[in-house]
Amino acid sequence: MLHRTHSDTAQHILTYAQRLQGGGVERAMLRMAAGWLKSGRRVTLVLGSREGPLAAEIPQGIELIELGDARYSALLSLARHVRAVQPDLIFCAGNHYSGIAAATRLRLGRTCPPIVAKVSNALVRPELSPGAAWRYRRWLRLHPRFLDHVVAMTPAMAAEAVAEMGMPANRVSVIANPPAATIADAAPVVLPAGRYLIGVGRLEPQKRWDRLLAALPRLADQDIQLLLLGEGGARAALEAQVAALGLGGRVTMPGHAGDPLPALKGAAVAVLTSDYEGVPGVLREALSVGTPVVSTESSVAVREIVHTPALGTVIDREDADGLVAALDHWLGPEAARPEPVVSGGDPIAEYLALFDRVAGGQ
């Protein structure tokens, strides 16, 4: 093993995040932490800053260590907090945070508790330049040295972890994220009048919402509205694109939504236009309420989720004509909404069983 085990079971789990701006990684982490607490485990969250709309979703009973510094570099102090609270296991919620896991392992050495990390984003990144792609592959190959176990959300993502990280197959598990649930006290989203498309996700370059905006003037239905739920650094650029295309009366970007499920349920189509994703939770959320999806092939998991044409359409990332054609199809009078897709299994229990095995040195 990479470490000296602290306990035979993971009674105390430590996880960490930079900020709570509304990303899928942090939202899923908070849902899982709530489930672990409900199951009787102790959970510590080391948080750079509680700034962001997800702060309202921090579960009661969690032991919060707030650093007061939202920079990624602030989390390099994680090793000090691990020494102080002595968790049985560290959970790294996504690829973005694996550098902190590596630094923590390096600083603590054999006294470091086991680290389990979730694959939250694609491990094959064709949009990167050749030099950046080479560096990314080299970085992924280091992960078996500092991670004890990896969780992928689908079988295809697990196979990608084995191939790209070089993780032994017996150190990779497949566990889905806990399904989203309606949040009773979340502020309601004001929905557009009439039919609308919906996009849910951070307003960041990765999501490539510019592709969806560019498609809107080309659709056969020139009355269809677009509701973009999310916040991020690309807002100004997207607003400028909306203005340049004359779409001010058809596009609404109200920011982060505490509970997007009602808006997803009311939409004609849910759209995802990303360059890269891990396992896009919004696709599963849309299908869980019977809304068809159109998505770029931003991850090997997309076709696992949209596994039949009855659920939606998957297109190449740069296929602008294909995006328009897919949206026209699903907005057409002959398109039938899919039956809601019900998720199976108990991800909370599956995670805890895995944590106990890893903490026990198995």
mmCIF file of N, CA, C and O in Angstrom, residues 9-77:
data_model
loop_
_atom_site.group_PDB
_atom_site.id
_atom_site.type_symbol
_atom_site.label_atom_id
_atom_site.label_comp_id
_atom_site.label_asym_id
_atom_site.label_seq_id
_atom_site.Cartn_x
_atom_site.Cartn_y
_atom_site.Cartn_z
ATOM 1 N N THR A 9 -11.867 0.911 9.156
ATOM 2 C CA THR A 9 -12.989 1.447 8.388
ATOM 3 C C THR A 9 -12.850 2.960 8.289
ATOM 4 O O THR A 9 -12.140 3.579 9.070
ATOM 5 N N ALA A 10 -13.554 3.534 7.323
ATOM 6 C CA ALA A 10 -13.462 4.980 7.089
ATOM 7 C C ALA A 10 -14.545 5.689 7.903
ATOM 8 O O ALA A 10 -15.519 6.202 7.346
ATOM 9 N N GLN A 11 -14.363 5.735 9.208
ATOM 10 C CA GLN A 11 -15.344 6.411 10.062
ATOM 11 C C GLN A 11 -15.234 7.930 9.943
ATOM 12 O O GLN A 11 -16.200 8.644 10.174
ATOM 13 N N HIS A 12 -14.062 8.429 9.570
ATOM 14 C CA HIS A 12 -13.838 9.872 9.440
ATOM 15 C C HIS A 12 -13.288 10.146 8.048
ATOM 16 O O HIS A 12 -12.172 9.737 7.705
ATOM 17 N N ILE A 13 -14.064 10.850 7.234
ATOM 18 C CA ILE A 13 -13.706 11.144 5.847
ATOM 19 C C ILE A 13 -13.409 12.634 5.734
ATOM 20 O O ILE A 13 -14.179 13.470 6.215
ATOM 21 N N LEU A 14 -12.293 12.965 5.119
ATOM 22 C CA LEU A 14 -11.965 14.368 4.845
ATOM 23 C C LEU A 14 -12.030 14.591 3.340
ATOM 24 O O LEU A 14 -11.507 13.802 2.551
ATOM 25 N N THR A 15 -12.677 15.683 2.954
ATOM 26 C CA THR A 15 -12.702 16.097 1.562
ATOM 27 C C THR A 15 -12.411 17.588 1.481
ATOM 28 O O THR A 15 -12.329 18.258 2.523
ATOM 29 N N TYR A 16 -12.243 18.119 0.299
ATOM 30 C CA TYR A 16 -11.808 19.517 0.194
ATOM 31 C C TYR A 16 -12.296 20.115 -1.127
ATOM 32 O O TYR A 16 -12.579 19.407 -2.099
ATOM 33 N N ALA A 17 -12.398 21.428 -1.131
ATOM 34 C CA ALA A 17 -12.831 22.160 -2.322
ATOM 35 C C ALA A 17 -12.273 23.568 -2.270
ATOM 36 O O ALA A 17 -11.968 24.087 -1.188
ATOM 37 N N GLN A 18 -12.187 24.180 -3.433
ATOM 38 C CA GLN A 18 -11.629 25.527 -3.540
ATOM 39 C C GLN A 18 -12.670 26.582 -3.177
ATOM 40 O O GLN A 18 -12.452 27.446 -2.347
ATOM 41 N N ARG A 19 -13.813 26.499 -3.830
ATOM 42 C CA ARG A 19 -14.924 27.428 -3.568
ATOM 43 C C ARG A 19 -16.206 26.733 -3.986
ATOM 44 O O ARG A 19 -16.179 25.622 -4.508
ATOM 45 N N LEU A 20 -17.330 27.391 -3.785
ATOM 46 C CA LEU A 20 -18.636 26.766 -4.015
ATOM 47 C C LEU A 20 -19.430 27.576 -5.036
ATOM 48 O O LEU A 20 -20.527 28.048 -4.778
ATOM 49 N N GLN A 21 -18.843 27.712 -6.233
ATOM 50 C CA GLN A 21 -19.422 28.579 -7.244
ATOM 51 C C GLN A 21 -20.510 27.923 -8.080
ATOM 52 O O GLN A 21 -21.071 28.556 -8.962
ATOM 53 N N GLY A 22 -20.808 26.668 -7.848
ATOM 54 C CA GLY A 22 -21.916 26.057 -8.572
ATOM 55 C C GLY A 22 -21.508 25.005 -9.570
ATOM 56 O O GLY A 22 -22.324 24.580 -10.385
ATOM 57 N N GLY A 23 -20.251 24.536 -9.528
ATOM 58 C CA GLY A 23 -19.809 23.488 -10.436
ATOM 59 C C GLY A 23 -20.366 22.132 -10.039
ATOM 60 O O GLY A 23 -20.710 21.890 -8.876
ATOM 61 N N GLY A 24 -20.440 21.228 -11.037
ATOM 62 C CA GLY A 24 -20.968 19.897 -10.768
ATOM 63 C C GLY A 24 -20.127 19.090 -9.796
ATOM 64 O O GLY A 24 -20.656 18.282 -9.033
ATOM 65 N N VAL A 25 -18.811 19.298 -9.818
ATOM 66 C CA VAL A 25 -17.926 18.547 -8.914
ATOM 67 C C VAL A 25 -18.257 18.872 -7.466
ATOM 68 O O VAL A 25 -18.429 17.975 -6.626
ATOM 69 N N GLU A 26 -18.356 20.151 -7.161
ATOM 70 C CA GLU A 26 -18.623 20.555 -5.774
ATOM 71 C C GLU A 26 -20.052 20.210 -5.356
ATOM 72 O O GLU A 26 -20.291 19.805 -4.212
ATOM 73 N N ARG A 27 -20.995 20.352 -6.270
ATOM 74 C CA ARG A 27 -22.383 20.019 -5.932
ATOM 75 C C ARG A 27 -22.511 18.530 -5.597
ATOM 76 O O ARG A 27 -23.144 18.162 -4.607
ATOM 77 N N ALA A 28 -21.903 17.666 -6.409
ATOM 78 C CA ALA A 28 -21.948 16.229 -6.136
ATOM 79 C C ALA A 28 -21.236 15.900 -4.833
ATOM 80 O O ALA A 28 -21.693 15.057 -4.050
ATOM 81 N N MET A 29 -20.105 16.560 -4.579
ATOM 82 C CA MET A 29 -19.366 16.320 -3.339
ATOM 83 C C MET A 29 -20.220 16.649 -2.121
ATOM 84 O O MET A 29 -20.246 15.899 -1.139
ATOM 85 N N LEU A 30 -20.945 17.769 -2.160
ATOM 86 C CA LEU A 30 -21.802 18.133 -1.032
ATOM 87 C C LEU A 30 -22.944 17.138 -0.859
ATOM 88 O O LEU A 30 -23.320 16.809 0.276
ATOM 89 N N ARG A 31 -23.518 16.657 -1.979
ATOM 90 C CA ARG A 31 -24.574 15.645 -1.871
ATOM 91 C C ARG A 31 -24.042 14.369 -1.239
ATOM 92 O O ARG A 31 -24.695 13.750 -0.394
ATOM 93 N N MET A 32 -22.831 13.964 -1.642
ATOM 94 C CA MET A 32 -22.251 12.755 -1.071
ATOM 95 C C MET A 32 -21.930 12.947 0.401
ATOM 96 O O MET A 32 -22.186 12.060 1.225
ATOM 97 N N ALA A 33 -21.365 14.100 0.742
ATOM 98 C CA ALA A 33 -21.044 14.365 2.147
ATOM 99 C C ALA A 33 -22.293 14.299 3.014
ATOM 100 O O ALA A 33 -22.269 13.754 4.131
ATOM 101 N N ALA A 34 -23.413 14.827 2.513
ATOM 102 C CA ALA A 34 -24.663 14.762 3.266
ATOM 103 C C ALA A 34 -25.073 13.312 3.483
ATOM 104 O O ALA A 34 -25.544 12.934 4.574
ATOM 105 N N GLY A 35 -24.895 12.489 2.460
ATOM 106 C CA GLY A 35 -25.232 11.076 2.593
ATOM 107 C C GLY A 35 -24.326 10.343 3.562
ATOM 108 O O GLY A 35 -24.784 9.489 4.343
ATOM 109 N N TRP A 36 -23.036 10.675 3.541
ATOM 110 C CA TRP A 36 -22.113 10.031 4.481
ATOM 111 C C TRP A 36 -22.451 10.415 5.919
ATOM 112 O O TRP A 36 -22.408 9.565 6.828
ATOM 113 N N LEU A 37 -22.775 11.673 6.138
ATOM 114 C CA LEU A 37 -23.166 12.117 7.477
ATOM 115 C C LEU A 37 -24.429 11.390 7.942
ATOM 116 O O LEU A 37 -24.519 10.940 9.093
ATOM 117 N N LYS A 38 -25.397 11.272 7.050
ATOM 118 C CA LYS A 38 -26.653 10.602 7.397
ATOM 119 C C LYS A 38 -26.418 9.137 7.745
ATOM 120 O O LYS A 38 -27.154 8.550 8.542
ATOM 121 N N SER A 39 -25.363 8.555 7.157
ATOM 122 C CA SER A 39 -25.026 7.153 7.434
ATOM 123 C C SER A 39 -24.201 6.993 8.706
ATOM 124 O O SER A 39 -23.765 5.882 9.023
ATOM 125 N N GLY A 40 -23.957 8.097 9.399
ATOM 126 C CA GLY A 40 -23.264 8.018 10.678
ATOM 127 C C GLY A 40 -21.772 8.244 10.619
ATOM 128 O O GLY A 40 -21.085 8.054 11.634
ATOM 129 N N ARG A 41 -21.254 8.659 9.475
ATOM 130 C CA ARG A 41 -19.819 8.921 9.384
ATOM 131 C C ARG A 41 -19.517 10.364 9.784
ATOM 132 O O ARG A 41 -20.365 11.244 9.696
ATOM 133 N N ARG A 42 -18.307 10.588 10.212
ATOM 134 C CA ARG A 42 -17.813 11.930 10.487
ATOM 135 C C ARG A 42 -17.189 12.467 9.206
ATOM 136 O O ARG A 42 -16.415 11.761 8.550
ATOM 137 N N VAL A 43 -17.508 13.699 8.841
ATOM 138 C CA VAL A 43 -17.004 14.276 7.593
ATOM 139 C C VAL A 43 -16.428 15.662 7.878
ATOM 140 O O VAL A 43 -17.093 16.511 8.484
ATOM 141 N N THR A 44 -15.190 15.872 7.444
ATOM 142 C CA THR A 44 -14.544 17.178 7.518
ATOM 143 C C THR A 44 -14.383 17.729 6.107
ATOM 144 O O THR A 44 -13.923 17.022 5.205
ATOM 145 N N LEU A 45 -14.763 18.985 5.920
ATOM 146 C CA LEU A 45 -14.589 19.672 4.639
ATOM 147 C C LEU A 45 -13.598 20.809 4.824
ATOM 148 O O LEU A 45 -13.831 21.726 5.616
ATOM 149 N N VAL A 46 -12.477 20.744 4.103
ATOM 150 C CA VAL A 46 -11.516 21.846 4.067
ATOM 151 C C VAL A 46 -11.861 22.679 2.835
ATOM 152 O O VAL A 46 -11.820 22.179 1.709
ATOM 153 N N LEU A 47 -12.203 23.932 3.072
ATOM 154 C CA LEU A 47 -12.755 24.775 2.025
ATOM 155 C C LEU A 47 -11.941 26.055 1.909
ATOM 156 O O LEU A 47 -11.696 26.736 2.911
ATOM 157 N N GLY A 48 -11.503 26.363 0.687
ATOM 158 C CA GLY A 48 -10.781 27.611 0.493
ATOM 159 C C GLY A 48 -11.630 28.802 0.897
ATOM 160 O O GLY A 48 -11.211 29.644 1.688
ATOM 161 N N SER A 49 -12.843 28.867 0.358
ATOM 162 C CA SER A 49 -13.775 29.930 0.704
ATOM 163 C C SER A 49 -15.190 29.432 0.453
ATOM 164 O O SER A 49 -15.433 28.721 -0.522
ATOM 165 N N ARG A 50 -16.109 29.827 1.319
ATOM 166 C CA ARG A 50 -17.495 29.411 1.132
ATOM 167 C C ARG A 50 -18.228 30.317 0.143
ATOM 168 O O ARG A 50 -19.439 30.196 -0.028
ATOM 169 N N GLU A 51 -17.500 31.215 -0.520
ATOM 170 C CA GLU A 51 -18.151 32.098 -1.486
ATOM 171 C C GLU A 51 -18.790 31.262 -2.586
ATOM 172 O O GLU A 51 -18.255 30.248 -3.028
ATOM 173 N N GLY A 52 -19.951 31.678 -3.023
ATOM 174 C CA GLY A 52 -20.640 30.985 -4.096
ATOM 175 C C GLY A 52 -21.990 30.460 -3.657
ATOM 176 O O GLY A 52 -22.244 30.248 -2.471
ATOM 177 N N PRO A 53 -22.891 30.231 -4.615
ATOM 178 C CA PRO A 53 -24.262 29.848 -4.291
ATOM 179 C C PRO A 53 -24.408 28.480 -3.650
ATOM 180 O O PRO A 53 -25.419 28.222 -2.984
ATOM 181 N N LEU A 54 -23.420 27.601 -3.822
ATOM 182 C CA LEU A 54 -23.534 26.276 -3.210
ATOM 183 C C LEU A 54 -23.307 26.301 -1.703
ATOM 184 O O LEU A 54 -23.507 25.286 -1.036
ATOM 185 N N ALA A 55 -22.914 27.447 -1.157
ATOM 186 C CA ALA A 55 -22.724 27.532 0.300
ATOM 187 C C ALA A 55 -24.000 27.158 1.038
ATOM 188 O O ALA A 55 -23.944 26.605 2.142
ATOM 189 N N ALA A 56 -25.143 27.441 0.427
ATOM 190 C CA ALA A 56 -26.420 27.102 1.062
ATOM 191 C C ALA A 56 -26.633 25.598 1.137
ATOM 192 O O ALA A 56 -27.503 25.132 1.883
ATOM 193 N N GLU A 57 -25.853 24.820 0.387
ATOM 194 C CA GLU A 57 -26.016 23.367 0.360
ATOM 195 C C GLU A 57 -24.999 22.639 1.245
ATOM 196 O O GLU A 57 -24.946 21.405 1.241
ATOM 197 N N ILE A 58 -24.174 23.380 1.995
ATOM 198 C CA ILE A 58 -23.264 22.721 2.941
ATOM 199 C C ILE A 58 -24.112 21.969 3.964
ATOM 200 O O ILE A 58 -24.957 22.557 4.632
ATOM 201 N N PRO A 59 -23.949 20.663 4.089
ATOM 202 C CA PRO A 59 -24.850 19.895 4.960
ATOM 203 C C PRO A 59 -24.614 20.168 6.442
ATOM 204 O O PRO A 59 -23.479 20.427 6.879
ATOM 205 N N GLN A 60 -25.693 20.112 7.182
ATOM 206 C CA GLN A 60 -25.586 20.255 8.634
ATOM 207 C C GLN A 60 -24.803 19.084 9.210
ATOM 208 O O GLN A 60 -24.950 17.946 8.766
ATOM 209 N N GLY A 61 -23.967 19.382 10.195
ATOM 210 C CA GLY A 61 -23.193 18.337 10.855
ATOM 211 C C GLY A 61 -21.802 18.157 10.297
ATOM 212 O O GLY A 61 -20.978 17.464 10.902
ATOM 213 N N ILE A 62 -21.491 18.798 9.160
ATOM 214 C CA ILE A 62 -20.149 18.676 8.611
ATOM 215 C C ILE A 62 -19.196 19.539 9.438
ATOM 216 O O ILE A 62 -19.583 20.583 9.982
ATOM 217 N N GLU A 63 -17.963 19.094 9.579
ATOM 218 C CA GLU A 63 -16.940 19.852 10.295
ATOM 219 C C GLU A 63 -16.182 20.680 9.255
ATOM 220 O O GLU A 63 -15.451 20.142 8.437
ATOM 221 N N LEU A 64 -16.398 21.982 9.287
ATOM 222 C CA LEU A 64 -15.900 22.864 8.239
ATOM 223 C C LEU A 64 -14.628 23.570 8.696
ATOM 224 O O LEU A 64 -14.583 24.181 9.756
ATOM 225 N N ILE A 65 -13.591 23.466 7.877
ATOM 226 C CA ILE A 65 -12.367 24.238 8.059
ATOM 227 C C ILE A 65 -12.280 25.194 6.877
ATOM 228 O O ILE A 65 -12.010 24.773 5.750
ATOM 229 N N GLU A 66 -12.542 26.465 7.106
ATOM 230 C CA GLU A 66 -12.516 27.447 6.028
ATOM 231 C C GLU A 66 -11.199 28.210 6.076
ATOM 232 O O GLU A 66 -10.840 28.801 7.103
ATOM 233 N N LEU A 67 -10.480 28.189 4.966
ATOM 234 C CA LEU A 67 -9.156 28.801 4.905
ATOM 235 C C LEU A 67 -9.218 30.308 4.697
ATOM 236 O O LEU A 67 -8.240 31.001 4.960
ATOM 237 N N GLY A 68 -10.319 30.813 4.191
ATOM 238 C CA GLY A 68 -10.438 32.242 3.930
ATOM 239 C C GLY A 68 -9.638 32.700 2.732
ATOM 240 O O GLY A 68 -9.316 33.882 2.605
ATOM 241 N N ASP A 69 -9.338 31.773 1.823
ATOM 242 C CA ASP A 69 -8.532 32.091 0.645
ATOM 243 C C ASP A 69 -8.990 31.170 -0.476
ATOM 244 O O ASP A 69 -8.800 29.952 -0.407
ATOM 245 N N ALA A 70 -9.618 31.734 -1.497
ATOM 246 C CA ALA A 70 -10.207 30.931 -2.568
ATOM 247 C C ALA A 70 -9.202 30.502 -3.631
ATOM 248 O O ALA A 70 -9.570 29.815 -4.573
ATOM 249 N N ARG A 71 -7.935 30.892 -3.485
ATOM 250 C CA ARG A 71 -6.956 30.478 -4.483
ATOM 251 C C ARG A 71 -6.651 28.988 -4.355
ATOM 252 O O ARG A 71 -6.659 28.429 -3.261
ATOM 253 N N TYR A 72 -6.378 28.343 -5.493
ATOM 254 C CA TYR A 72 -6.035 26.921 -5.493
ATOM 255 C C TYR A 72 -4.827 26.658 -4.605
ATOM 256 O O TYR A 72 -4.777 25.662 -3.875
ATOM 257 N N SER A 73 -3.874 27.569 -4.634
ATOM 258 C CA SER A 73 -2.644 27.378 -3.859
ATOM 259 C C SER A 73 -2.905 27.306 -2.364
ATOM 260 O O SER A 73 -2.117 26.713 -1.613
ATOM 261 N N ALA A 74 -4.017 27.893 -1.904
ATOM 262 C CA ALA A 74 -4.315 27.852 -0.472
ATOM 263 C C ALA A 74 -4.523 26.427 0.006
ATOM 264 O O ALA A 74 -4.231 26.091 1.162
ATOM 265 N N LEU A 75 -5.017 25.562 -0.891
ATOM 266 C CA LEU A 75 -5.277 24.175 -0.507
ATOM 267 C C LEU A 75 -3.997 23.357 -0.339
ATOM 268 O O LEU A 75 -4.046 22.216 0.118
ATOM 269 N N LEU A 76 -2.850 23.952 -0.703
ATOM 270 C CA LEU A 76 -1.594 23.251 -0.467
ATOM 271 C C LEU A 76 -1.325 23.071 1.026
ATOM 272 O O LEU A 76 -0.449 22.304 1.421
ATOM 273 N N SER A 77 -2.094 23.788 1.853
ATOM 274 C CA SER A 77 -1.986 23.607 3.309
ATOM 275 C C SER A 77 -2.776 22.394 3.796
ATOM 276 O O SER A 77 -2.836 22.152 5.005
#
